[in-house]
PDB file of C-alpha atoms and ligand atoms in Angstrom:
ATOM      1  CA  UNK L   1      23.539 -44.172   4.509  1.00  0.00           C
ATOM      2  CA  UNK L   2      25.191 -42.602   1.472  1.00  0.00           C
ATOM      3  CA  UNK L   3      28.432 -40.673   1.822  1.00  0.00           C
ATOM      4  CA  UNK L   4      26.715 -37.815   0.023  1.00  0.00           C
ATOM      5  CA  UNK L   5      24.008 -35.450   1.126  1.00  0.00           C
ATOM      6  CA  UNK L   6      20.938 -35.972  -1.035  1.00  0.00           C
ATOM      7  CA  UNK L   7      20.084 -32.275  -0.800  1.00  0.00           C
ATOM      8  CA  UNK L   8      23.280 -30.493  -1.827  1.00  0.00           C
ATOM      9  CA  UNK L   9      25.115 -33.437  -3.378  1.00  0.00           C
ATOM     10  CA  UNK L  10      28.237 -32.819  -1.319  1.00  0.00           C
ATOM     11  CA  UNK L  11      29.891 -35.319   0.973  1.00  0.00           C
ATOM     12  CA  UNK L  12      28.175 -35.374   4.362  1.00  0.00           C
ATOM     13  CA  UNK L  13      31.044 -33.715   6.163  1.00  0.00           C
ATOM     14  CA  UNK L  14      31.123 -30.961   3.525  1.00  0.00           C
ATOM     15  CA  UNK L  15      27.341 -30.545   3.491  1.00  0.00           C
ATOM     16  CA  UNK L  16      26.333 -26.904   3.048  1.00  0.00           C
ATOM     17  CA  UNK L  17      22.620 -27.318   3.739  1.00  0.00           C
ATOM     18  CA  UNK L  18      22.715 -25.761   7.186  1.00  0.00           C
ATOM     19  CA  UNK L  19      23.925 -22.501   5.600  1.00  0.00           C
ATOM     20  CA  UNK L  20      21.290 -22.387   2.894  1.00  0.00           C
ATOM     21  CA  UNK L  21      18.383 -20.014   3.313  1.00  0.00           C
ATOM     22  CA  UNK L  22      15.325 -20.010   1.093  1.00  0.00           C
ATOM     23  CA  UNK L  23      15.196 -16.697  -0.724  1.00  0.00           C
ATOM     24  CA  UNK L  24      12.598 -15.052  -2.914  1.00  0.00           C
ATOM     25  CA  UNK L  25      13.378 -13.102  -6.071  1.00  0.00           C
ATOM     26  CA  UNK L  26      11.385 -11.750  -8.988  1.00  0.00           C
ATOM     27  CA  UNK L  27      14.338 -12.164 -11.296  1.00  0.00           C
ATOM     28  CA  UNK L  28      14.933 -15.774 -12.250  1.00  0.00           C
ATOM     29  CA  UNK L  29      18.384 -17.210 -12.743  1.00  0.00           C
ATOM     30  CA  UNK L  30      19.135 -19.835 -15.361  1.00  0.00           C
ATOM     31  CA  UNK L  31      22.583 -21.336 -14.908  1.00  0.00           C
ATOM     32  CA  UNK L  32      24.218 -23.006 -17.858  1.00  0.00           C
ATOM     33  CA  UNK L  33      26.987 -25.075 -16.404  1.00  0.00           C
ATOM     34  CA  UNK L  34      29.846 -26.426 -18.447  1.00  0.00           C
ATOM     35  CA  UNK L  35      30.010 -30.181 -17.870  1.00  0.00           C
ATOM     36  CA  UNK L  36      33.606 -29.901 -16.623  1.00  0.00           C
ATOM     37  CA  UNK L  37      32.321 -27.775 -13.709  1.00  0.00           C
ATOM     38  CA  UNK L  38      30.199 -30.534 -12.228  1.00  0.00           C
ATOM     39  CA  UNK L  39      33.291 -32.382 -10.974  1.00  0.00           C
ATOM     40  CA  UNK L  40      34.715 -29.491  -9.001  1.00  0.00           C
ATOM     41  CA  UNK L  41      34.524 -29.655  -5.220  1.00  0.00           C
ATOM     42  CA  UNK L  42      33.290 -26.081  -4.856  1.00  0.00           C
ATOM     43  CA  UNK L  43      30.449 -25.953  -7.360  1.00  0.00           C
ATOM     44  CA  UNK L  44      29.050 -22.677  -6.090  1.00  0.00           C
ATOM     45  CA  UNK L  45      26.158 -22.623  -8.578  1.00  0.00           C
ATOM     46  CA  UNK L  46      24.499 -25.118  -6.283  1.00  0.00           C
ATOM     47  CA  UNK L  47      24.096 -22.453  -3.605  1.00  0.00           C
ATOM     48  CA  UNK L  48      21.956 -20.496  -6.055  1.00  0.00           C
ATOM     49  CA  UNK L  49      19.717 -23.387  -7.042  1.00  0.00           C
ATOM     50  CA  UNK L  50      19.308 -24.544  -3.420  1.00  0.00           C
ATOM     51  CA  UNK L  51      18.441 -21.045  -2.167  1.00  0.00           C
ATOM     52  CA  UNK L  52      16.244 -19.815  -5.010  1.00  0.00           C
ATOM     53  CA  UNK L  53      13.313 -22.048  -5.926  1.00  0.00           C
ATOM     54  CA  UNK L  54      12.807 -20.234  -9.240  1.00  0.00           C
ATOM     55  CA  UNK L  55      16.371 -20.784 -10.433  1.00  0.00           C
ATOM     56  CA  UNK L  56      17.544 -23.743 -12.453  1.00  0.00           C
ATOM     57  CA  UNK L  57      20.747 -25.252 -13.746  1.00  0.00           C
ATOM     58  CA  UNK L  58      21.367 -27.086 -17.002  1.00  0.00           C
ATOM     59  CA  UNK L  59      24.616 -28.924 -17.715  1.00  0.00           C
ATOM     60  CA  UNK L  60      26.239 -29.127 -21.126  1.00  0.00           C
ATOM     61  CA  UNK L  61      28.320 -27.170 -23.613  1.00  0.00           C
ATOM     62  CA  UNK L  62      26.271 -26.553 -26.729  1.00  0.00           C
ATOM     63  CA  UNK L  63      22.751 -25.613 -25.604  1.00  0.00           C
ATOM     64  CA  UNK L  64      21.394 -24.791 -29.081  1.00  0.00           C
ATOM     65  CA  UNK L  65      19.094 -27.802 -29.104  1.00  0.00           C
ATOM     66  CA  UNK L  66      18.305 -27.830 -25.389  1.00  0.00           C
ATOM     67  CA  UNK L  67      14.520 -28.171 -25.450  1.00  0.00           C
ATOM     68  CA  UNK L  68      13.847 -26.992 -21.886  1.00  0.00           C
ATOM     69  CA  UNK L  69      15.993 -23.924 -22.354  1.00  0.00           C
ATOM     70  CA  UNK L  70      14.458 -23.184 -25.743  1.00  0.00           C
ATOM     71  CA  UNK L  71      10.981 -23.467 -24.249  1.00  0.00           C
ATOM     72  CA  UNK L  72      11.970 -20.934 -21.607  1.00  0.00           C
ATOM     73  CA  UNK L  73      13.496 -18.597 -24.181  1.00  0.00           C
ATOM     74  CA  UNK L  74      10.335 -18.649 -26.287  1.00  0.00           C
ATOM     75  CA  UNK L  75       8.149 -17.534 -23.358  1.00  0.00           C
ATOM     76  CA  UNK L  76       7.068 -13.997 -24.250  1.00  0.00           C
ATOM     77  CA  UNK L  77       6.263 -13.089 -20.671  1.00  0.00           C
ATOM     78  CA  UNK L  78       9.974 -12.855 -19.990  1.00  0.00           C
ATOM     79  CA  UNK L  79      12.913 -10.845 -21.123  1.00  0.00           C
ATOM     80  CA  UNK L  80      16.141 -12.808 -21.154  1.00  0.00           C
ATOM     81  CA  UNK L  81      19.614 -11.446 -20.608  1.00  0.00           C
ATOM     82  CA  UNK L  82      22.998 -13.132 -20.461  1.00  0.00           C
ATOM     83  CA  UNK L  83      25.368 -12.059 -17.737  1.00  0.00           C
ATOM     84  CA  UNK L  84      28.496 -11.620 -19.764  1.00  0.00           C
ATOM     85  CA  UNK L  85      30.978  -8.781 -20.122  1.00  0.00           C
ATOM     86  CA  UNK L  86      31.101  -7.092 -23.500  1.00  0.00           C
ATOM     87  CA  UNK L  87      31.267  -3.772 -25.268  1.00  0.00           C
ATOM     88  CA  UNK L  88      27.556  -3.764 -25.881  1.00  0.00           C
ATOM     89  CA  UNK L  89      26.526  -5.224 -22.558  1.00  0.00           C
ATOM     90  CA  UNK L  90      23.792  -3.323 -20.767  1.00  0.00           C
ATOM     91  CA  UNK L  91      24.101  -2.015 -17.257  1.00  0.00           C
ATOM     92  CA  UNK L  92      21.685  -3.253 -14.616  1.00  0.00           C
ATOM     93  CA  UNK L  93      19.888   0.120 -14.740  1.00  0.00           C
ATOM     94  CA  UNK L  94      19.273  -0.375 -18.454  1.00  0.00           C
ATOM     95  CA  UNK L  95      17.914  -3.863 -17.787  1.00  0.00           C
ATOM     96  CA  UNK L  96      15.520  -2.510 -15.180  1.00  0.00           C
ATOM     97  CA  UNK L  97      14.192   0.205 -17.444  1.00  0.00           C
ATOM     98  CA  UNK L  98      13.903  -2.150 -20.438  1.00  0.00           C
ATOM     99  CA  UNK L  99      11.881  -4.678 -18.460  1.00  0.00           C
ATOM    100  CA  UNK L 100       9.120  -2.739 -16.740  1.00  0.00           C
ATOM    101  CA  UNK L 101       6.396  -4.721 -18.487  1.00  0.00           C
ATOM    102  CA  UNK L 102       7.907  -8.209 -18.276  1.00  0.00           C
ATOM    103  CA  UNK L 103       9.594 -10.609 -15.942  1.00  0.00           C
ATOM    104  CA  UNK L 104      13.353 -10.974 -16.181  1.00  0.00           C
ATOM    105  CA  UNK L 105      15.483 -14.049 -16.539  1.00  0.00           C
ATOM    106  CA  UNK L 106      19.235 -13.772 -16.334  1.00  0.00           C
ATOM    107  CA  UNK L 107      21.353 -16.536 -17.802  1.00  0.00           C
ATOM    108  CA  UNK L 108      24.672 -17.242 -16.070  1.00  0.00           C
ATOM    109  CA  UNK L 109      27.443 -19.173 -17.770  1.00  0.00           C
ATOM    110  CA  UNK L 110      29.177 -21.338 -15.200  1.00  0.00           C
ATOM    111  CA  UNK L 111      32.675 -22.329 -16.246  1.00  0.00           C
ATOM    112  CA  UNK L 112      36.156 -20.886 -16.577  1.00  0.00           C
ATOM    113  CA  UNK L 113      36.250 -17.847 -18.839  1.00  0.00           C
ATOM    114  CA  UNK L 114      37.434 -19.992 -21.724  1.00  0.00           C
ATOM    115  CA  UNK L 115      34.675 -22.559 -21.207  1.00  0.00           C
ATOM    116  CA  UNK L 116      32.038 -19.869 -20.777  1.00  0.00           C
ATOM    117  CA  UNK L 117      33.095 -18.315 -24.070  1.00  0.00           C
ATOM    118  CA  UNK L 118      32.951 -21.738 -25.745  1.00  0.00           C
ATOM    119  CA  UNK L 119      29.446 -22.324 -24.396  1.00  0.00           C
ATOM    120  CA  UNK L 120      28.279 -18.953 -25.656  1.00  0.00           C
ATOM    121  CA  UNK L 121      29.922 -19.499 -29.032  1.00  0.00           C
ATOM    122  CA  UNK L 122      28.367 -22.933 -29.559  1.00  0.00           C
ATOM    123  CA  UNK L 123      24.930 -22.050 -28.204  1.00  0.00           C
ATOM    124  CA  UNK L 124      23.567 -20.110 -31.151  1.00  0.00           C
ATOM    125  CA  UNK L 125      20.175 -19.742 -29.445  1.00  0.00           C
ATOM    126  CA  UNK L 126      21.854 -17.309 -27.037  1.00  0.00           C
ATOM    127  CA  UNK L 127      23.335 -15.040 -29.685  1.00  0.00           C
ATOM    128  CA  UNK L 128      20.327 -12.782 -30.106  1.00  0.00           C
ATOM    129  CA  UNK L 129      19.926 -12.195 -26.376  1.00  0.00           C
ATOM    130  CA  UNK L 130      21.167  -8.922 -24.939  1.00  0.00           C
ATOM    131  CA  UNK L 131      24.119  -9.037 -22.575  1.00  0.00           C
ATOM    132  CA  UNK L 132      24.151  -7.505 -19.127  1.00  0.00           C
ATOM    133  CA  UNK L 133      27.308  -6.767 -17.213  1.00  0.00           C
ATOM    134  CA  UNK L 134      28.200  -6.232 -13.596  1.00  0.00           C
ATOM    135  CA  UNK L 135      30.027  -3.093 -12.482  1.00  0.00           C
ATOM    136  CA  UNK L 136      33.748  -3.613 -13.101  1.00  0.00           C
ATOM    137  CA  UNK L 137      34.874  -2.758  -9.568  1.00  0.00           C
ATOM    138  CA  UNK L 138      33.407  -5.809  -7.841  1.00  0.00           C
ATOM    139  CA  UNK L 139      35.826  -8.081  -6.080  1.00  0.00           C
ATOM    140  CA  UNK L 140      35.361 -11.750  -5.488  1.00  0.00           C
ATOM    141  CA  UNK L 141      36.194 -13.833  -2.447  1.00  0.00           C
ATOM    142  CA  UNK L 142      37.261 -16.793  -4.497  1.00  0.00           C
ATOM    143  CA  UNK L 143      40.460 -17.246  -2.566  1.00  0.00           C
ATOM    144  CA  UNK L 144      41.066 -20.827  -3.555  1.00  0.00           C
ATOM    145  CA  UNK L 145      40.330 -20.644  -7.220  1.00  0.00           C
ATOM    146  CA  UNK L 146      43.010 -19.648  -9.633  1.00  0.00           C
ATOM    147  CA  UNK L 147      41.460 -16.643 -11.292  1.00  0.00           C
ATOM    148  CA  UNK L 148      42.662 -14.821 -14.407  1.00  0.00           C
ATOM    149  CA  UNK L 149      42.351 -11.568 -12.511  1.00  0.00           C
ATOM    150  CA  UNK L 150      41.611 -10.356  -9.013  1.00  0.00           C
ATOM    151  CA  UNK L 151      38.048  -9.449  -9.714  1.00  0.00           C
ATOM    152  CA  UNK L 152      36.924 -12.826 -11.021  1.00  0.00           C
ATOM    153  CA  UNK L 153      33.723 -13.810  -9.343  1.00  0.00           C
ATOM    154  CA  UNK L 154      32.439 -17.216  -8.406  1.00  0.00           C
ATOM    155  CA  UNK L 155      29.107 -18.065  -9.993  1.00  0.00           C
ATOM    156  CA  UNK L 156      27.285 -17.610  -6.691  1.00  0.00           C
ATOM    157  CA  UNK L 157      28.849 -14.148  -6.300  1.00  0.00           C
ATOM    158  CA  UNK L 158      27.850 -13.179  -9.828  1.00  0.00           C
ATOM    159  CA  UNK L 159      24.307 -14.354  -9.073  1.00  0.00           C
ATOM    160  CA  UNK L 160      24.269 -12.484  -5.777  1.00  0.00           C
ATOM    161  CA  UNK L 161      25.430  -9.234  -7.394  1.00  0.00           C
ATOM    162  CA  UNK L 162      23.062  -9.264 -10.334  1.00  0.00           C
ATOM    163  CA  UNK L 163      20.068 -10.075  -8.117  1.00  0.00           C
ATOM    164  CA  UNK L 164      21.029  -7.386  -5.612  1.00  0.00           C
ATOM    165  CA  UNK L 165      21.445  -4.792  -8.368  1.00  0.00           C
ATOM    166  CA  UNK L 166      18.174  -5.666 -10.086  1.00  0.00           C
ATOM    167  CA  UNK L 167      16.234  -6.011  -6.816  1.00  0.00           C
ATOM    168  CA  UNK L 168      17.885  -3.602  -4.395  1.00  0.00           C
ATOM    169  CA  UNK L 169      15.081  -3.918  -1.853  1.00  0.00           C
ATOM    170  CA  UNK L 170      15.772  -7.564  -1.148  1.00  0.00           C
ATOM    171  CA  UNK L 171      18.578  -9.016   0.915  1.00  0.00           C
ATOM    172  CA  UNK L 172      20.480 -11.736  -0.899  1.00  0.00           C
ATOM    173  CA  UNK L 173      23.438 -11.794   1.495  1.00  0.00           C
ATOM    174  CA  UNK L 174      22.685 -15.346   2.736  1.00  0.00           C
ATOM    175  CA  UNK L 175      24.054 -16.473  -0.645  1.00  0.00           C
ATOM    176  CA  UNK L 176      27.437 -14.991   0.207  1.00  0.00           C
ATOM    177  CA  UNK L 177      27.328 -16.317   3.747  1.00  0.00           C
ATOM    178  CA  UNK L 178      26.821 -19.852   2.467  1.00  0.00           C
ATOM    179  CA  UNK L 179      29.681 -19.287   0.010  1.00  0.00           C
ATOM    180  CA  UNK L 180      31.993 -18.083   2.775  1.00  0.00           C
ATOM    181  CA  UNK L 181      31.201 -21.147   4.863  1.00  0.00           C
ATOM    182  CA  UNK L 182      31.992 -23.305   1.861  1.00  0.00           C
ATOM    183  CA  UNK L 183      35.360 -21.590   1.403  1.00  0.00           C
ATOM    184  CA  UNK L 184      36.212 -21.898   5.099  1.00  0.00           C
ATOM    185  CA  UNK L 185      35.507 -25.593   4.941  1.00  0.00           C
ATOM    186  CA  UNK L 186      37.653 -26.085   1.843  1.00  0.00           C
ATOM    187  CA  UNK L 187      40.563 -24.179   3.347  1.00  0.00           C
ATOM    188  CA  UNK L 188      40.408 -26.262   6.514  1.00  0.00           C
ATOM    189  CA  UNK L 189      40.760 -29.368   4.369  1.00  0.00           C
ATOM    190  CA  UNK L 190      44.085 -28.222   2.941  1.00  0.00           C
ATOM    191  CA  UNK L 191      47.502 -28.345   4.557  1.00  0.00           C
ATOM    192  CA  UNK L 192      48.655 -24.918   5.811  1.00  0.00           C
ATOM    193  CA  UNK L 193      49.903 -22.578   3.076  1.00  0.00           C
ATOM    194  CA  UNK L 194      48.775 -24.752   0.214  1.00  0.00           C
ATOM    195  CA  UNK L 195      45.519 -23.156  -0.757  1.00  0.00           C
ATOM    196  CA  UNK L 196      46.916 -20.093  -2.544  1.00  0.00           C
ATOM    197  CA  UNK L 197      48.480 -22.248  -5.230  1.00  0.00           C
ATOM    198  CA  UNK L 198      46.011 -25.014  -5.384  1.00  0.00           C
ATOM    199  CA  UNK L 199      43.429 -25.187  -8.089  1.00  0.00           C
ATOM    200  CA  UNK L 200      40.262 -26.262  -6.350  1.00  0.00           C
ATOM    201  CA  UNK L 201      37.663 -24.537  -8.578  1.00  0.00           C
TER     202      UNK L 201
HETATM  203 ZN1   ZN M 301      23.696 -31.021   2.206  1.00  0.00          ZN
END
């Protein structure tokens, strides 16, 4: 038997599968994960792809020539948005009213802020896509990740918030519950008092 769970890819004792619930959403999430993120013990993007059958995750840095992604982007039945803060970023209300006639895909950049910016910069196929932002008053529960500011969100939290805002009639809270279980497990693995200063991304 492998040390790792074949489902979630985590070590068997850190397996998160029992906390994962299958969820349905109209909005599809496409996670672009910086390759440096795949080595981190937390890897919260995985909660999204395990819970949401219509989500997917691609790993890399420059996605300009990524054929699967480009095929998705060229599908006219969808409108694509990148979840990224910016002056011109749309609010979720604007996304809803701009997308009445089409399905919505939201692209999440999974990496530190610096890496996410690098990915966006290099991936020229993303440059024409409109940005969407989350409300600025959201607070994350990423207690064991060194964050540039208090309101930095883990990828799973960002995914949870954008889905909940775009589809307010659905309950996506199992995503956060799985995330909380993951954090509890990580904290239990650390000696007392260490976790505040420890980079465990
Ligand atoms: Zn598992």
